[in-house]
Amino acid sequence: MHALGPLPDSEAPPVARPEIGDPAPPFALGDQSGERIDLADDSRAGRPTLLLFLADPEAEGTRTALGGVQAALPAIRSTGAQVVALTTGLADQVKALAGDLGLDFPLLADLSGEVFERYGLVGADGVLDPELAACLVVRGNGHLMARIEGADEESREQVLAHLRAEASLRATRTMSHHPPILLVPDVLSREDCQRLIGTFLMEGNVWVEPGHGDKGMTSDYKMRIPEYGRRDRVDHWVINAKTRDFISKRLKERLFPEIEKAFHYKITKAETYRIGCYEGERGGELHGHRDNSSAMGAHRRFACSINLNSEEFEGGAIRFPEFGDQRYRPDTGVAFTFSSSLLHEPLPVTAGRRFVLLAFLFGDS
C-alpha cells in the first residue's frame, strides 16, 4: 500500500477567514431579551440561518437593514430558515434598537467585535469598519453557504435565492430503504475542483501497472483500475506534497468533523489520494465491490468520492445493491462518504468524462 499514514496537523492551521464550505465559527451571545443565542443548541441546530452583521448600532443604515429583514421575515421563514443579527452595541442599545423596530428575531450585542473578527469581517489592521454590513448564509449542517456584501434589498434577494436552494435540497421526503451514507456540500469549491482536474490532465503522465500503488514513485502517476475487468477507469495517484496537503486541509476542516458526528468515528489517516477518470465503455462484469474486502484494504473504514464536474457527464451514478436500486449522483464539490464494507457499484458514464476525487479514510481503531 502506498503512502499510508497520519494526516499532518501542521498543514491545517486555524481558518482566519472562513470561506464557503467551512464550518461557521461558534459563538454564544445574549439577544435583546437576554436570551443566550447559540446556533449549536438543539432548538436552533439543523436550521439554515441568515447571519446579519451590522457594525454600528447608531447608523441609519443599520436601522434600514434591520427593518428590511423584518419585512422579509415571512419569506425567509417560508424556507425554513432563521435570522440572527449582530451589532457591536451595548446590551441596552441593542434592547432599545430592537424594541424601536419591533424586531421578531434575535439581535445580539457583540460589544468587543469578537464574533465579527471570527467571521473575517475585521480589517487586516484589526479595525472594524463602522459602515460594514454583510449577510452570511449558513446551511442546516452549520457550514457556510454564501457570503454577501451589504444588507440592502438586492442583498436580501440574493440571500433568499440561497435559502430557497437549500430548502429544495432539504425538502420533506418520505424515505424507505436507504443506505447509511453521508453527503456534505461544498467540501471542494468549483475552483478547487478545476484545480484537481488540471492536475489529472497536466501532471503525473507516468503509467504504472495495475495494483495497489507503487511505493517507489516520488511524483504523481497514473494507473488503470481494471476491477472485475472494467475498462473505463484511470486513477491519478497524488504524490505531490502541495496537492496532497491542499486536499487534506479541505477534508480535515470540512468533512472529518461531519464523519465523526454522523458515525462516531475519528478519522486520523488516509491512503494516497486519487483523482479518478471514468470514460467510455465500461466492459467487464456488471456488479459492485467492497473497498475493504482484500487483505491490502482491510484497514479502510470509509470511502469518500467527490465529483469534480457533475455538469459535464451523463450517467456515472453510484448504487448500493444491498439496499435497493436508488442511484446517487452528487453535485460538483459534494463529499459522498460511506462505510468501506458496503457493496457499491459506480455505474457507467454514458457521455463525457467523470472526474472524481477518491479517498480511503481510517483512524487509530
JSON list of N, CA, C and O in Angstrom, two decimals, residues 78-117:
[
{"chain": "A", "resi": 78, "resn": "SER", "atom": "N", "xyz": [-40.38, 31.11, 5.36]},
{"chain": "A", "resi": 78, "resn": "SER", "atom": "CA", "xyz": [-41.04, 30.13, 4.49]},
{"chain": "A", "resi": 78, "resn": "SER", "atom": "C", "xyz": [-40.06, 29.11, 3.93]},
{"chain": "A", "resi": 78, "resn": "SER", "atom": "O", "xyz": [-40.46, 28.04, 3.49]},
{"chain": "A", "resi": 79, "resn": "THR", "atom": "N", "xyz": [-38.77, 29.43, 3.96]},
{"chain": "A", "resi": 79, "resn": "THR", "atom": "CA", "xyz": [-37.75, 28.49, 3.50]},
{"chain": "A", "resi": 79, "resn": "THR", "atom": "C", "xyz": [-37.29, 27.58, 4.63]},
{"chain": "A", "resi": 79, "resn": "THR", "atom": "O", "xyz": [-36.43, 26.71, 4.41]},
{"chain": "A", "resi": 80, "resn": "GLY", "atom": "N", "xyz": [-37.80, 27.78, 5.84]},
{"chain": "A", "resi": 80, "resn": "GLY", "atom": "CA", "xyz": [-37.36, 27.01, 6.99]},
{"chain": "A", "resi": 80, "resn": "GLY", "atom": "C", "xyz": [-36.17, 27.61, 7.70]},
{"chain": "A", "resi": 80, "resn": "GLY", "atom": "O", "xyz": [-35.61, 26.99, 8.61]},
{"chain": "A", "resi": 81, "resn": "ALA", "atom": "N", "xyz": [-35.78, 28.83, 7.30]},
{"chain": "A", "resi": 81, "resn": "ALA", "atom": "CA", "xyz": [-34.58, 29.46, 7.85]},
{"chain": "A", "resi": 81, "resn": "ALA", "atom": "C", "xyz": [-34.91, 30.35, 9.04]},
{"chain": "A", "resi": 81, "resn": "ALA", "atom": "O", "xyz": [-36.06, 30.76, 9.25]},
{"chain": "A", "resi": 82, "resn": "GLN", "atom": "N", "xyz": [-33.88, 30.68, 9.80]},
{"chain": "A", "resi": 82, "resn": "GLN", "atom": "CA", "xyz": [-33.97, 31.61, 10.91]},
{"chain": "A", "resi": 82, "resn": "GLN", "atom": "C", "xyz": [-33.01, 32.78, 10.66]},
{"chain": "A", "resi": 82, "resn": "GLN", "atom": "O", "xyz": [-32.11, 32.69, 9.84]},
{"chain": "A", "resi": 83, "resn": "VAL", "atom": "N", "xyz": [-33.25, 33.87, 11.38]},
{"chain": "A", "resi": 83, "resn": "VAL", "atom": "CA", "xyz": [-32.40, 35.06, 11.26]},
{"chain": "A", "resi": 83, "resn": "VAL", "atom": "C", "xyz": [-31.78, 35.36, 12.61]},
{"chain": "A", "resi": 83, "resn": "VAL", "atom": "O", "xyz": [-32.46, 35.32, 13.64]},
{"chain": "A", "resi": 84, "resn": "VAL", "atom": "N", "xyz": [-30.49, 35.66, 12.58]},
{"chain": "A", "resi": 84, "resn": "VAL", "atom": "CA", "xyz": [-29.79, 36.15, 13.76]},
{"chain": "A", "resi": 84, "resn": "VAL", "atom": "C", "xyz": [-28.95, 37.34, 13.31]},
{"chain": "A", "resi": 84, "resn": "VAL", "atom": "O", "xyz": [-28.15, 37.22, 12.38]},
{"chain": "A", "resi": 85, "resn": "ALA", "atom": "N", "xyz": [-29.15, 38.50, 13.95]},
{"chain": "A", "resi": 85, "resn": "ALA", "atom": "CA", "xyz": [-28.40, 39.71, 13.61]},
{"chain": "A", "resi": 85, "resn": "ALA", "atom": "C", "xyz": [-27.43, 40.04, 14.73]},
{"chain": "A", "resi": 85, "resn": "ALA", "atom": "O", "xyz": [-27.70, 39.76, 15.90]},
{"chain": "A", "resi": 86, "resn": "LEU", "atom": "N", "xyz": [-26.29, 40.62, 14.35]},
{"chain": "A", "resi": 86, "resn": "LEU", "atom": "CA", "xyz": [-25.27, 41.01, 15.32]},
{"chain": "A", "resi": 86, "resn": "LEU", "atom": "C", "xyz": [-24.82, 42.43, 15.06]},
{"chain": "A", "resi": 86, "resn": "LEU", "atom": "O", "xyz": [-24.67, 42.85, 13.91]},
{"chain": "A", "resi": 87, "resn": "THR", "atom": "N", "xyz": [-24.59, 43.18, 16.16]},
{"chain": "A", "resi": 87, "resn": "THR", "atom": "CA", "xyz": [-24.01, 44.51, 16.07]},
{"chain": "A", "resi": 87, "resn": "THR", "atom": "C", "xyz": [-23.07, 44.69, 17.25]},
{"chain": "A", "resi": 87, "resn": "THR", "atom": "O", "xyz": [-22.98, 43.81, 18.12]},
{"chain": "A", "resi": 88, "resn": "THR", "atom": "N", "xyz": [-22.35, 45.78, 17.29]},
{"chain": "A", "resi": 88, "resn": "THR", "atom": "CA", "xyz": [-21.32, 45.96, 18.32]},
{"chain": "A", "resi": 88, "resn": "THR", "atom": "C", "xyz": [-21.80, 46.78, 19.50]},
{"chain": "A", "resi": 88, "resn": "THR", "atom": "O", "xyz": [-21.00, 47.18, 20.33]},
{"chain": "A", "resi": 89, "resn": "GLY", "atom": "N", "xyz": [-23.07, 47.03, 19.61]},
{"chain": "A", "resi": 89, "resn": "GLY", "atom": "CA", "xyz": [-23.57, 47.90, 20.66]},
{"chain": "A", "resi": 89, "resn": "GLY", "atom": "C", "xyz": [-23.59, 47.27, 22.04]},
{"chain": "A", "resi": 89, "resn": "GLY", "atom": "O", "xyz": [-23.38, 46.07, 22.21]},
{"chain": "A", "resi": 90, "resn": "LEU", "atom": "N", "xyz": [-23.85, 48.11, 23.02]},
{"chain": "A", "resi": 90, "resn": "LEU", "atom": "CA", "xyz": [-24.08, 47.66, 24.38]},
{"chain": "A", "resi": 90, "resn": "LEU", "atom": "C", "xyz": [-25.43, 46.95, 24.46]},
{"chain": "A", "resi": 90, "resn": "LEU", "atom": "O", "xyz": [-26.31, 47.13, 23.61]},
{"chain": "A", "resi": 91, "resn": "ALA", "atom": "N", "xyz": [-25.61, 46.15, 25.52]},
{"chain": "A", "resi": 91, "resn": "ALA", "atom": "CA", "xyz": [-26.85, 45.41, 25.68]},
{"chain": "A", "resi": 91, "resn": "ALA", "atom": "C", "xyz": [-28.06, 46.35, 25.71]},
{"chain": "A", "resi": 91, "resn": "ALA", "atom": "O", "xyz": [-29.09, 46.06, 25.11]},
{"chain": "A", "resi": 92, "resn": "ASP", "atom": "N", "xyz": [-27.94, 47.50, 26.39]},
{"chain": "A", "resi": 92, "resn": "ASP", "atom": "CA", "xyz": [-29.06, 48.44, 26.47]},
{"chain": "A", "resi": 92, "resn": "ASP", "atom": "C", "xyz": [-29.36, 49.04, 25.10]},
{"chain": "A", "resi": 92, "resn": "ASP", "atom": "O", "xyz": [-30.53, 49.25, 24.75]},
{"chain": "A", "resi": 93, "resn": "GLN", "atom": "N", "xyz": [-28.32, 49.32, 24.30]},
{"chain": "A", "resi": 93, "resn": "GLN", "atom": "CA", "xyz": [-28.52, 49.85, 22.95]},
{"chain": "A", "resi": 93, "resn": "GLN", "atom": "C", "xyz": [-29.27, 48.84, 22.08]},
{"chain": "A", "resi": 93, "resn": "GLN", "atom": "O", "xyz": [-30.19, 49.19, 21.35]},
{"chain": "A", "resi": 94, "resn": "VAL", "atom": "N", "xyz": [-28.84, 47.60, 22.15]},
{"chain": "A", "resi": 94, "resn": "VAL", "atom": "CA", "xyz": [-29.46, 46.54, 21.35]},
{"chain": "A", "resi": 94, "resn": "VAL", "atom": "C", "xyz": [-30.92, 46.36, 21.74]},
{"chain": "A", "resi": 94, "resn": "VAL", "atom": "O", "xyz": [-31.81, 46.23, 20.88]},
{"chain": "A", "resi": 95, "resn": "LYS", "atom": "N", "xyz": [-31.19, 46.39, 23.04]},
{"chain": "A", "resi": 95, "resn": "LYS", "atom": "CA", "xyz": [-32.56, 46.22, 23.50]},
{"chain": "A", "resi": 95, "resn": "LYS", "atom": "C", "xyz": [-33.44, 47.37, 23.01]},
{"chain": "A", "resi": 95, "resn": "LYS", "atom": "O", "xyz": [-34.56, 47.15, 22.53]},
{"chain": "A", "resi": 96, "resn": "ALA", "atom": "N", "xyz": [-32.93, 48.59, 23.09]},
{"chain": "A", "resi": 96, "resn": "ALA", "atom": "CA", "xyz": [-33.70, 49.75, 22.64]},
{"chain": "A", "resi": 96, "resn": "ALA", "atom": "C", "xyz": [-33.93, 49.72, 21.14]},
{"chain": "A", "resi": 96, "resn": "ALA", "atom": "O", "xyz": [-35.03, 49.99, 20.64]},
{"chain": "A", "resi": 97, "resn": "LEU", "atom": "N", "xyz": [-32.89, 49.38, 20.38]},
{"chain": "A", "resi": 97, "resn": "LEU", "atom": "CA", "xyz": [-33.00, 49.34, 18.92]},
{"chain": "A", "resi": 97, "resn": "LEU", "atom": "C", "xyz": [-33.99, 48.28, 18.48]},
{"chain": "A", "resi": 97, "resn": "LEU", "atom": "O", "xyz": [-34.85, 48.54, 17.62]},
{"chain": "A", "resi": 98, "resn": "ALA", "atom": "N", "xyz": [-33.91, 47.09, 19.06]},
{"chain": "A", "resi": 98, "resn": "ALA", "atom": "CA", "xyz": [-34.84, 46.02, 18.70]},
{"chain": "A", "resi": 98, "resn": "ALA", "atom": "C", "xyz": [-36.27, 46.39, 19.06]},
{"chain": "A", "resi": 98, "resn": "ALA", "atom": "O", "xyz": [-37.20, 46.10, 18.30]},
{"chain": "A", "resi": 99, "resn": "GLY", "atom": "N", "xyz": [-36.42, 47.08, 20.20]},
{"chain": "A", "resi": 99, "resn": "GLY", "atom": "CA", "xyz": [-37.77, 47.50, 20.59]},
{"chain": "A", "resi": 99, "resn": "GLY", "atom": "C", "xyz": [-38.33, 48.55, 19.66]},
{"chain": "A", "resi": 99, "resn": "GLY", "atom": "O", "xyz": [-39.51, 48.47, 19.27]},
{"chain": "A", "resi": 100, "resn": "ASP", "atom": "N", "xyz": [-37.53, 49.53, 19.28]},
{"chain": "A", "resi": 100, "resn": "ASP", "atom": "CA", "xyz": [-37.98, 50.59, 18.37]},
{"chain": "A", "resi": 100, "resn": "ASP", "atom": "C", "xyz": [-38.45, 50.03, 17.04]},
{"chain": "A", "resi": 100, "resn": "ASP", "atom": "O", "xyz": [-39.44, 50.51, 16.47]},
{"chain": "A", "resi": 101, "resn": "LEU", "atom": "N", "xyz": [-37.73, 49.01, 16.54]},
{"chain": "A", "resi": 101, "resn": "LEU", "atom": "CA", "xyz": [-38.04, 48.46, 15.21]},
{"chain": "A", "resi": 101, "resn": "LEU", "atom": "C", "xyz": [-39.02, 47.29, 15.27]},
{"chain": "A", "resi": 101, "resn": "LEU", "atom": "O", "xyz": [-39.44, 46.79, 14.22]},
{"chain": "A", "resi": 102, "resn": "GLY", "atom": "N", "xyz": [-39.35, 46.85, 16.48]},
{"chain": "A", "resi": 102, "resn": "GLY", "atom": "CA", "xyz": [-40.27, 45.72, 16.61]},
{"chain": "A", "resi": 102, "resn": "GLY", "atom": "C", "xyz": [-39.71, 44.44, 16.01]},
{"chain": "A", "resi": 102, "resn": "GLY", "atom": "O", "xyz": [-40.45, 43.68, 15.35]},
{"chain": "A", "resi": 103, "resn": "LEU", "atom": "N", "xyz": [-38.44, 44.19, 16.24]},
{"chain": "A", "resi": 103, "resn": "LEU", "atom": "CA", "xyz": [-37.80, 43.02, 15.62]},
{"chain": "A", "resi": 103, "resn": "LEU", "atom": "C", "xyz": [-38.34, 41.72, 16.20]},
{"chain": "A", "resi": 103, "resn": "LEU", "atom": "O", "xyz": [-38.47, 41.56, 17.42]},
{"chain": "A", "resi": 104, "resn": "ASP", "atom": "N", "xyz": [-38.60, 40.80, 15.30]},
{"chain": "A", "resi": 104, "resn": "ASP", "atom": "CA", "xyz": [-39.10, 39.48, 15.70]},
{"chain": "A", "resi": 104, "resn": "ASP", "atom": "C", "xyz": [-38.02, 38.42, 15.46]},
{"chain": "A", "resi": 104, "resn": "ASP", "atom": "O", "xyz": [-38.31, 37.29, 15.09]},
{"chain": "A", "resi": 105, "resn": "PHE", "atom": "N", "xyz": [-36.77, 38.81, 15.62]},
{"chain": "A", "resi": 105, "resn": "PHE", "atom": "CA", "xyz": [-35.66, 37.88, 15.52]},
{"chain": "A", "resi": 105, "resn": "PHE", "atom": "C", "xyz": [-34.56, 38.39, 16.44]},
{"chain": "A", "resi": 105, "resn": "PHE", "atom": "O", "xyz": [-34.55, 39.57, 16.83]},
{"chain": "A", "resi": 106, "resn": "PRO", "atom": "N", "xyz": [-33.61, 37.54, 16.84]},
{"chain": "A", "resi": 106, "resn": "PRO", "atom": "CA", "xyz": [-32.59, 37.94, 17.80]},
{"chain": "A", "resi": 106, "resn": "PRO", "atom": "C", "xyz": [-31.64, 39.00, 17.23]},
{"chain": "A", "resi": 106, "resn": "PRO", "atom": "O", "xyz": [-31.18, 38.90, 16.10]},
{"chain": "A", "resi": 107, "resn": "LEU", "atom": "N", "xyz": [-31.35, 40.00, 18.04]},
{"chain": "A", "resi": 107, "resn": "LEU", "atom": "CA", "xyz": [-30.32, 41.00, 17.76]},
{"chain": "A", "resi": 107, "resn": "LEU", "atom": "C", "xyz": [-29.31, 40.90, 18.89]},
{"chain": "A", "resi": 107, "resn": "LEU", "atom": "O", "xyz": [-29.64, 41.13, 20.06]},
{"chain": "A", "resi": 108, "resn": "LEU", "atom": "N", "xyz": [-28.07, 40.53, 18.55]},
{"chain": "A", "resi": 108, "resn": "LEU", "atom": "CA", "xyz": [-27.07, 40.22, 19.55]},
{"chain": "A", "resi": 108, "resn": "LEU", "atom": "C", "xyz": [-26.08, 41.37, 19.72]},
{"chain": "A", "resi": 108, "resn": "LEU", "atom": "O", "xyz": [-25.73, 42.05, 18.75]},
{"chain": "A", "resi": 109, "resn": "ALA", "atom": "N", "xyz": [-25.63, 41.55, 20.95]},
{"chain": "A", "resi": 109, "resn": "ALA", "atom": "CA", "xyz": [-24.65, 42.58, 21.27]},
{"chain": "A", "resi": 109, "resn": "ALA", "atom": "C", "xyz": [-23.26, 41.96, 21.32]},
{"chain": "A", "resi": 109, "resn": "ALA", "atom": "O", "xyz": [-22.92, 41.25, 22.26]},
{"chain": "A", "resi": 110, "resn": "ASP", "atom": "N", "xyz": [-22.46, 42.23, 20.28]},
{"chain": "A", "resi": 110, "resn": "ASP", "atom": "CA", "xyz": [-21.07, 41.75, 20.23]},
{"chain": "A", "resi": 110, "resn": "ASP", "atom": "C", "xyz": [-20.18, 42.95, 20.49]},
{"chain": "A", "resi": 110, "resn": "ASP", "atom": "O", "xyz": [-19.52, 43.47, 19.58]},
{"chain": "A", "resi": 111, "resn": "LEU", "atom": "N", "xyz": [-20.14, 43.39, 21.72]},
{"chain": "A", "resi": 111, "resn": "LEU", "atom": "CA", "xyz": [-19.52, 44.66, 22.08]},
{"chain": "A", "resi": 111, "resn": "LEU", "atom": "C", "xyz": [-18.05, 44.72, 21.65]},
{"chain": "A", "resi": 111, "resn": "LEU", "atom": "O", "xyz": [-17.58, 45.73, 21.11]},
{"chain": "A", "resi": 112, "resn": "SER", "atom": "N", "xyz": [-17.31, 43.64, 21.85]},
{"chain": "A", "resi": 112, "resn": "SER", "atom": "CA", "xyz": [-15.89, 43.64, 21.54]},
{"chain": "A", "resi": 112, "resn": "SER", "atom": "C", "xyz": [-15.61, 43.42, 20.06]},
{"chain": "A", "resi": 112, "resn": "SER", "atom": "O", "xyz": [-14.47, 43.60, 19.61]},
{"chain": "A", "resi": 113, "resn": "GLY", "atom": "N", "xyz": [-16.63, 43.01, 19.31]},
{"chain": "A", "resi": 113, "resn": "GLY", "atom": "CA", "xyz": [-16.43, 42.69, 17.90]},
{"chain": "A", "resi": 113, "resn": "GLY", "atom": "C", "xyz": [-15.75, 41.35, 17.68]},
{"chain": "A", "resi": 113, "resn": "GLY", "atom": "O", "xyz": [-15.30, 41.04, 16.57]},
{"chain": "A", "resi": 114, "resn": "GLU", "atom": "N", "xyz": [-15.72, 40.50, 18.71]},
{"chain": "A", "resi": 114, "resn": "GLU", "atom": "CA", "xyz": [-15.02, 39.22, 18.61]},
{"chain": "A", "resi": 114, "resn": "GLU", "atom": "C", "xyz": [-15.64, 38.32, 17.55]},
{"chain": "A", "resi": 114, "resn": "GLU", "atom": "O", "xyz": [-14.93, 37.64, 16.79]},
{"chain": "A", "resi": 115, "resn": "VAL", "atom": "N", "xyz": [-16.97, 38.29, 17.49]},
{"chain": "A", "resi": 115, "resn": "VAL", "atom": "CA", "xyz": [-17.62, 37.42, 16.51]},
{"chain": "A", "resi": 115, "resn": "VAL", "atom": "C", "xyz": [-17.41, 37.96, 15.09]},
{"chain": "A", "resi": 115, "resn": "VAL", "atom": "O", "xyz": [-17.18, 37.20, 14.14]},
{"chain": "A", "resi": 116, "resn": "PHE", "atom": "N", "xyz": [-17.45, 39.29, 14.94]},
{"chain": "A", "resi": 116, "resn": "PHE", "atom": "CA", "xyz": [-17.13, 39.89, 13.65]},
{"chain": "A", "resi": 116, "resn": "PHE", "atom": "C", "xyz": [-15.73, 39.43, 13.20]},
{"chain": "A", "resi": 116, "resn": "PHE", "atom": "O", "xyz": [-15.52, 39.09, 12.04]},
{"chain": "A", "resi": 117, "resn": "GLU", "atom": "N", "xyz": [-14.80, 39.40, 14.15]},
{"chain": "A", "resi": 117, "resn": "GLU", "atom": "CA", "xyz": [-13.43, 39.01, 13.82]},
{"chain": "A", "resi": 117, "resn": "GLU", "atom": "C", "xyz": [-13.37, 37.53, 13.43]},
{"chain": "A", "resi": 117, "resn": "GLU", "atom": "O", "xyz": [-12.69, 37.15, 12.47]}
]
